[in-house]
mmCIF file of C-alpha atoms in Angstrom:
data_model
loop_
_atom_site.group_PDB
_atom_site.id
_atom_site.type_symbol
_atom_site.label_atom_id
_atom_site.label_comp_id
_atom_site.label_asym_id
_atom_site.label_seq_id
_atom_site.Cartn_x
_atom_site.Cartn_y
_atom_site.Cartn_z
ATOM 1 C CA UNK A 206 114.552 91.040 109.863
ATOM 2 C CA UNK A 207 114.492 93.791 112.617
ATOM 3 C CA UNK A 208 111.596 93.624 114.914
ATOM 4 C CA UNK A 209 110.352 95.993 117.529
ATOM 5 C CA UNK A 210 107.935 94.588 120.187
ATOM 6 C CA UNK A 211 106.334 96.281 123.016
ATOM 7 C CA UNK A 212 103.787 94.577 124.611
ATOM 8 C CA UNK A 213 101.923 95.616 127.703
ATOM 9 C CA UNK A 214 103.409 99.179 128.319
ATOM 10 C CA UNK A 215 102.402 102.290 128.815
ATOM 11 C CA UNK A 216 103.446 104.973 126.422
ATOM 12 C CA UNK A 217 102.192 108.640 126.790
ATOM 13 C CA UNK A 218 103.015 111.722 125.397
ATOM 14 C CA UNK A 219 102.100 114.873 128.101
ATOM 15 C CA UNK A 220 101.873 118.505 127.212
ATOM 16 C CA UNK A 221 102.197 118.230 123.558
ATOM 17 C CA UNK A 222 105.749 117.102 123.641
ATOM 18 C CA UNK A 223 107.247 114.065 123.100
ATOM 19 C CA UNK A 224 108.664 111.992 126.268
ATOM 20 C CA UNK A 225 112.668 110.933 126.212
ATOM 21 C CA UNK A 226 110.650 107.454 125.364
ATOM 22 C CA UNK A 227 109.110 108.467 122.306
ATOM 23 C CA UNK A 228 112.497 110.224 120.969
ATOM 24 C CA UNK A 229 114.265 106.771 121.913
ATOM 25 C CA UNK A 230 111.818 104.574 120.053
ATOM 26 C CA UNK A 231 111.461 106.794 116.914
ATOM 27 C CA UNK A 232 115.288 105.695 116.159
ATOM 28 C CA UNK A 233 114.179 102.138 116.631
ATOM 29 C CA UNK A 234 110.932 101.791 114.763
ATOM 30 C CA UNK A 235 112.392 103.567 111.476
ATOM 31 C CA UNK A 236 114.843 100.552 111.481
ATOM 32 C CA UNK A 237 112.155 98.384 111.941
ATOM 33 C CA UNK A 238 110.590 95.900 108.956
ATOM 34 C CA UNK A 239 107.848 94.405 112.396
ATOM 35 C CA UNK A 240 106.030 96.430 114.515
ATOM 36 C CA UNK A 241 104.351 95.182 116.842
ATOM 37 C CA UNK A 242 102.638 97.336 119.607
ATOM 38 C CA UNK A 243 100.340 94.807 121.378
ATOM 39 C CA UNK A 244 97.977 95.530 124.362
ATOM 40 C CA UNK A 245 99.636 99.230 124.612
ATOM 41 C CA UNK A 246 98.222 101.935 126.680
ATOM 42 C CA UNK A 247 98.667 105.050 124.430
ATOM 43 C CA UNK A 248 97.262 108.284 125.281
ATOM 44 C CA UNK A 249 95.817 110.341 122.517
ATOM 45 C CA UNK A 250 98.770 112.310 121.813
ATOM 46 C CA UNK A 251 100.635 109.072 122.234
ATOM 47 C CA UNK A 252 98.827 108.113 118.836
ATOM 48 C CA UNK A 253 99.186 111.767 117.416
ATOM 49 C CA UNK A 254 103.267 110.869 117.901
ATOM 50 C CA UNK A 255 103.135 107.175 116.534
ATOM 51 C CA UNK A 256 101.016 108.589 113.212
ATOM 52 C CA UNK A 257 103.572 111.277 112.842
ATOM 53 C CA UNK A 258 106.748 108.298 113.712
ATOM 54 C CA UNK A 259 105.110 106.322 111.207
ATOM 55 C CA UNK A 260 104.910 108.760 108.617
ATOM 56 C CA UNK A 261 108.612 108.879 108.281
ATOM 57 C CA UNK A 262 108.902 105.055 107.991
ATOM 58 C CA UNK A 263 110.047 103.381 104.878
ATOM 59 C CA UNK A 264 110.896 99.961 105.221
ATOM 60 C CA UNK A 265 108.268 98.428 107.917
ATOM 61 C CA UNK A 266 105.599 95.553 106.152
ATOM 62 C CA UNK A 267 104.166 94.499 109.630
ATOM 63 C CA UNK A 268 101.868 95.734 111.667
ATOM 64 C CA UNK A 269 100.680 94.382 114.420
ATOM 65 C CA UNK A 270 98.473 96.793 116.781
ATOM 66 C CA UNK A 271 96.016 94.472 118.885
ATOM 67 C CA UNK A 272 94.365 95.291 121.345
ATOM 68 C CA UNK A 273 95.209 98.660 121.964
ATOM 69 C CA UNK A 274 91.653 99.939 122.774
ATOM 70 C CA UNK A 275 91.712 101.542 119.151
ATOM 71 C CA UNK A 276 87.476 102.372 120.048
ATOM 72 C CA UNK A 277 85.277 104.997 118.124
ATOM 73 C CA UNK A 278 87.118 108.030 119.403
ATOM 74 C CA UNK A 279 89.298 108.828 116.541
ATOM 75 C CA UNK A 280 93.066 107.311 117.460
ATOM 76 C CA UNK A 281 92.581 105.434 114.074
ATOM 77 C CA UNK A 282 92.951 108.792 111.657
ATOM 78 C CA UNK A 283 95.714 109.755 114.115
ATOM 79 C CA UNK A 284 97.760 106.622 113.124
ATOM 80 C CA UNK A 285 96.861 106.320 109.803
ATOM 81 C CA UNK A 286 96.766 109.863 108.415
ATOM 82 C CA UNK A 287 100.395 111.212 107.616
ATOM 83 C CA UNK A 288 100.532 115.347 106.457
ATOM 84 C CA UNK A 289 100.217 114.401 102.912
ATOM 85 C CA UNK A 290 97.972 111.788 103.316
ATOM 86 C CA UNK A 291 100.165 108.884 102.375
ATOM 87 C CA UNK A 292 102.913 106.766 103.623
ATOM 88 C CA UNK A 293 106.276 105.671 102.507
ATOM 89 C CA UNK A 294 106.918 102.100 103.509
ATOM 90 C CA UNK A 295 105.467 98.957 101.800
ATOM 91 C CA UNK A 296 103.020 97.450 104.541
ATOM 92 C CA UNK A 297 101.570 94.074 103.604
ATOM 93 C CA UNK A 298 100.059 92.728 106.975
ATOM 94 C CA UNK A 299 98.251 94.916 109.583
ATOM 95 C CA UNK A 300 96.644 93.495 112.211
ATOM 96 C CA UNK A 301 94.058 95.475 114.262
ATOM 97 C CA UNK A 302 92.272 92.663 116.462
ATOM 98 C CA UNK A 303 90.922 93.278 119.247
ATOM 99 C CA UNK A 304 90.120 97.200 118.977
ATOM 100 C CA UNK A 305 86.875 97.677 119.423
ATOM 101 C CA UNK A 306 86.168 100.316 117.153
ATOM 102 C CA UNK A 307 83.164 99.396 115.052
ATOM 103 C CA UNK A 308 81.552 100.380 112.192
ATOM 104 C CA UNK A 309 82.980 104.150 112.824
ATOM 105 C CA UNK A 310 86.411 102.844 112.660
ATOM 106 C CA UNK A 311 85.938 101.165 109.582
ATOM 107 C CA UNK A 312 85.079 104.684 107.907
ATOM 108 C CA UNK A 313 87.925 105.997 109.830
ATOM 109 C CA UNK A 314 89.845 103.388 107.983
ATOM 110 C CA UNK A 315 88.894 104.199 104.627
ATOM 111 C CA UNK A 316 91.362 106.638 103.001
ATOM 112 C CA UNK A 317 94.209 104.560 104.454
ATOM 113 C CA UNK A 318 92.962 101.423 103.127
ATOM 114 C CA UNK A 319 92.210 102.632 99.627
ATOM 115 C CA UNK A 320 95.675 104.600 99.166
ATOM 116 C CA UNK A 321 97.241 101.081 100.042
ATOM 117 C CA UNK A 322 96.314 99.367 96.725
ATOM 118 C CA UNK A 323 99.609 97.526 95.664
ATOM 119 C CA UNK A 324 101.093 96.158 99.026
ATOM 120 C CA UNK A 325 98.652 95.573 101.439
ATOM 121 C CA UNK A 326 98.234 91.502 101.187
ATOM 122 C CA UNK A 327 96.512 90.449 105.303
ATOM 123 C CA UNK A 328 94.127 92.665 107.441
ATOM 124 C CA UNK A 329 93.159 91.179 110.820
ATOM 125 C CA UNK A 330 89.936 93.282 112.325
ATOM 126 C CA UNK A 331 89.046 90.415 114.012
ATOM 127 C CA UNK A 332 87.353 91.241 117.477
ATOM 128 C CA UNK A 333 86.266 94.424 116.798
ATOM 129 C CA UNK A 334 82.642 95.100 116.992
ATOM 130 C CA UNK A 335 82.221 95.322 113.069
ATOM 131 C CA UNK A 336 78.701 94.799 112.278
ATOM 132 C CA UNK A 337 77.043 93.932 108.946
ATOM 133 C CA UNK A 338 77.214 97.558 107.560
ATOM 134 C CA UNK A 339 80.834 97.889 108.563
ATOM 135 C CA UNK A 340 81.592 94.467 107.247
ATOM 136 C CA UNK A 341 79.445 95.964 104.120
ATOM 137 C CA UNK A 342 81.693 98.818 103.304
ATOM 138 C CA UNK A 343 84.851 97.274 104.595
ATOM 139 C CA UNK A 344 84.574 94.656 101.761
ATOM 140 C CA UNK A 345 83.685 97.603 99.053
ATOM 141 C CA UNK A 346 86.478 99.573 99.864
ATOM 142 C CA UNK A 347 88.795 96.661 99.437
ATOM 143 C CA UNK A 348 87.484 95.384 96.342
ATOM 144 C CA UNK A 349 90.346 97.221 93.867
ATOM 145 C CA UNK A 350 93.174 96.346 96.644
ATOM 146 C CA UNK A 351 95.536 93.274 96.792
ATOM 147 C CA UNK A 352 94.080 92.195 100.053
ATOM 148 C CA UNK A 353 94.011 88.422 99.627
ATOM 149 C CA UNK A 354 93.420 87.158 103.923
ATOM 150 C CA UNK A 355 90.672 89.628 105.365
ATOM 151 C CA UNK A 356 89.696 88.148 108.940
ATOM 152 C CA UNK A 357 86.353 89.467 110.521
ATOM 153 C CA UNK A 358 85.936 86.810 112.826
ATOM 154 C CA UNK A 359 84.235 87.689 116.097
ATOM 155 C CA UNK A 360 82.550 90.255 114.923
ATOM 156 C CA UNK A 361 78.510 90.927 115.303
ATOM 157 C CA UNK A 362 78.194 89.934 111.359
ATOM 158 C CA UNK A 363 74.742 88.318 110.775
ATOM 159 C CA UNK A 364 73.734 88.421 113.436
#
């Protein structure tokens, strides 16, 4: 299994083109079956570049992007929007603790969630401001998927 981890870094993307670091890790995440970006200070062309990276993947079934301040300002359809609207690799576990994005991310969420209907097995939105209505439409939209571990704990449900 090839991981890539990078925890705690800062990764930025200036003028609309892509920093020597982003060229060097695009080689390293399409080889990847893990990613995990954890606690990650991307701007949000940063996320614009690691949508469009991730768009070319094929074999990565991990996830892992918590806490990455993923908050209602749209980095969420910037990750998980490719150009045609759907991605090549089988992901089965995504993890998005800790981003606080809220209800609004949840509908940001949507289209991704609902094109991933055969592989998608764990999602982790633990720790991130989902209320009741989020929580709501959240558990709709995954009704027809394969999702079989949803974890909303920490979240302002029932409250």
């Amino acid at each position: 299994m090839n991981e890539t981890t990078l925890s705690y870094c800062f990764w930025q993307v200036m003028d609309g083109s892509s920093s020597r670091f982003v060229t060097n890790i695009d080689d390293i995440i399409q080889n990847s079956d893990r990613l995990v970006l954890q606690s990650v200070r991307l701007s949000h062309e940063g996320f614009r570049e690691l949508g469009s990276i991730l768009s070319r993947c094929q074999k990565i079934h991990t996830i892992n992007l918590s806490y990455n301040r993923l908050e209602e300002n749209a980095e969420l359809p910037l990750i998980f929007q490719s150009g045609d609207g759907a991605y090549n690799f089988p992901l089965e576990i995504l993890t998005l603790k800790g981003n606080r994005f809220g209800p609004r991310g949840v509908l940001e969420l949507l289209p991704f969630l609902k094109s991933r209907t055969t592989e998608l097995q764990c999602l982790d939105c633990s720790c991130c401001d989902i209320d009741d209505e989020g929580g709501r439409i959240l558990a709709e939209a995954l009704e027809f998927t394969s999702v079989k571990d949803l974890n909303l704990s920490h979240n302002p449900i029932g409250f």
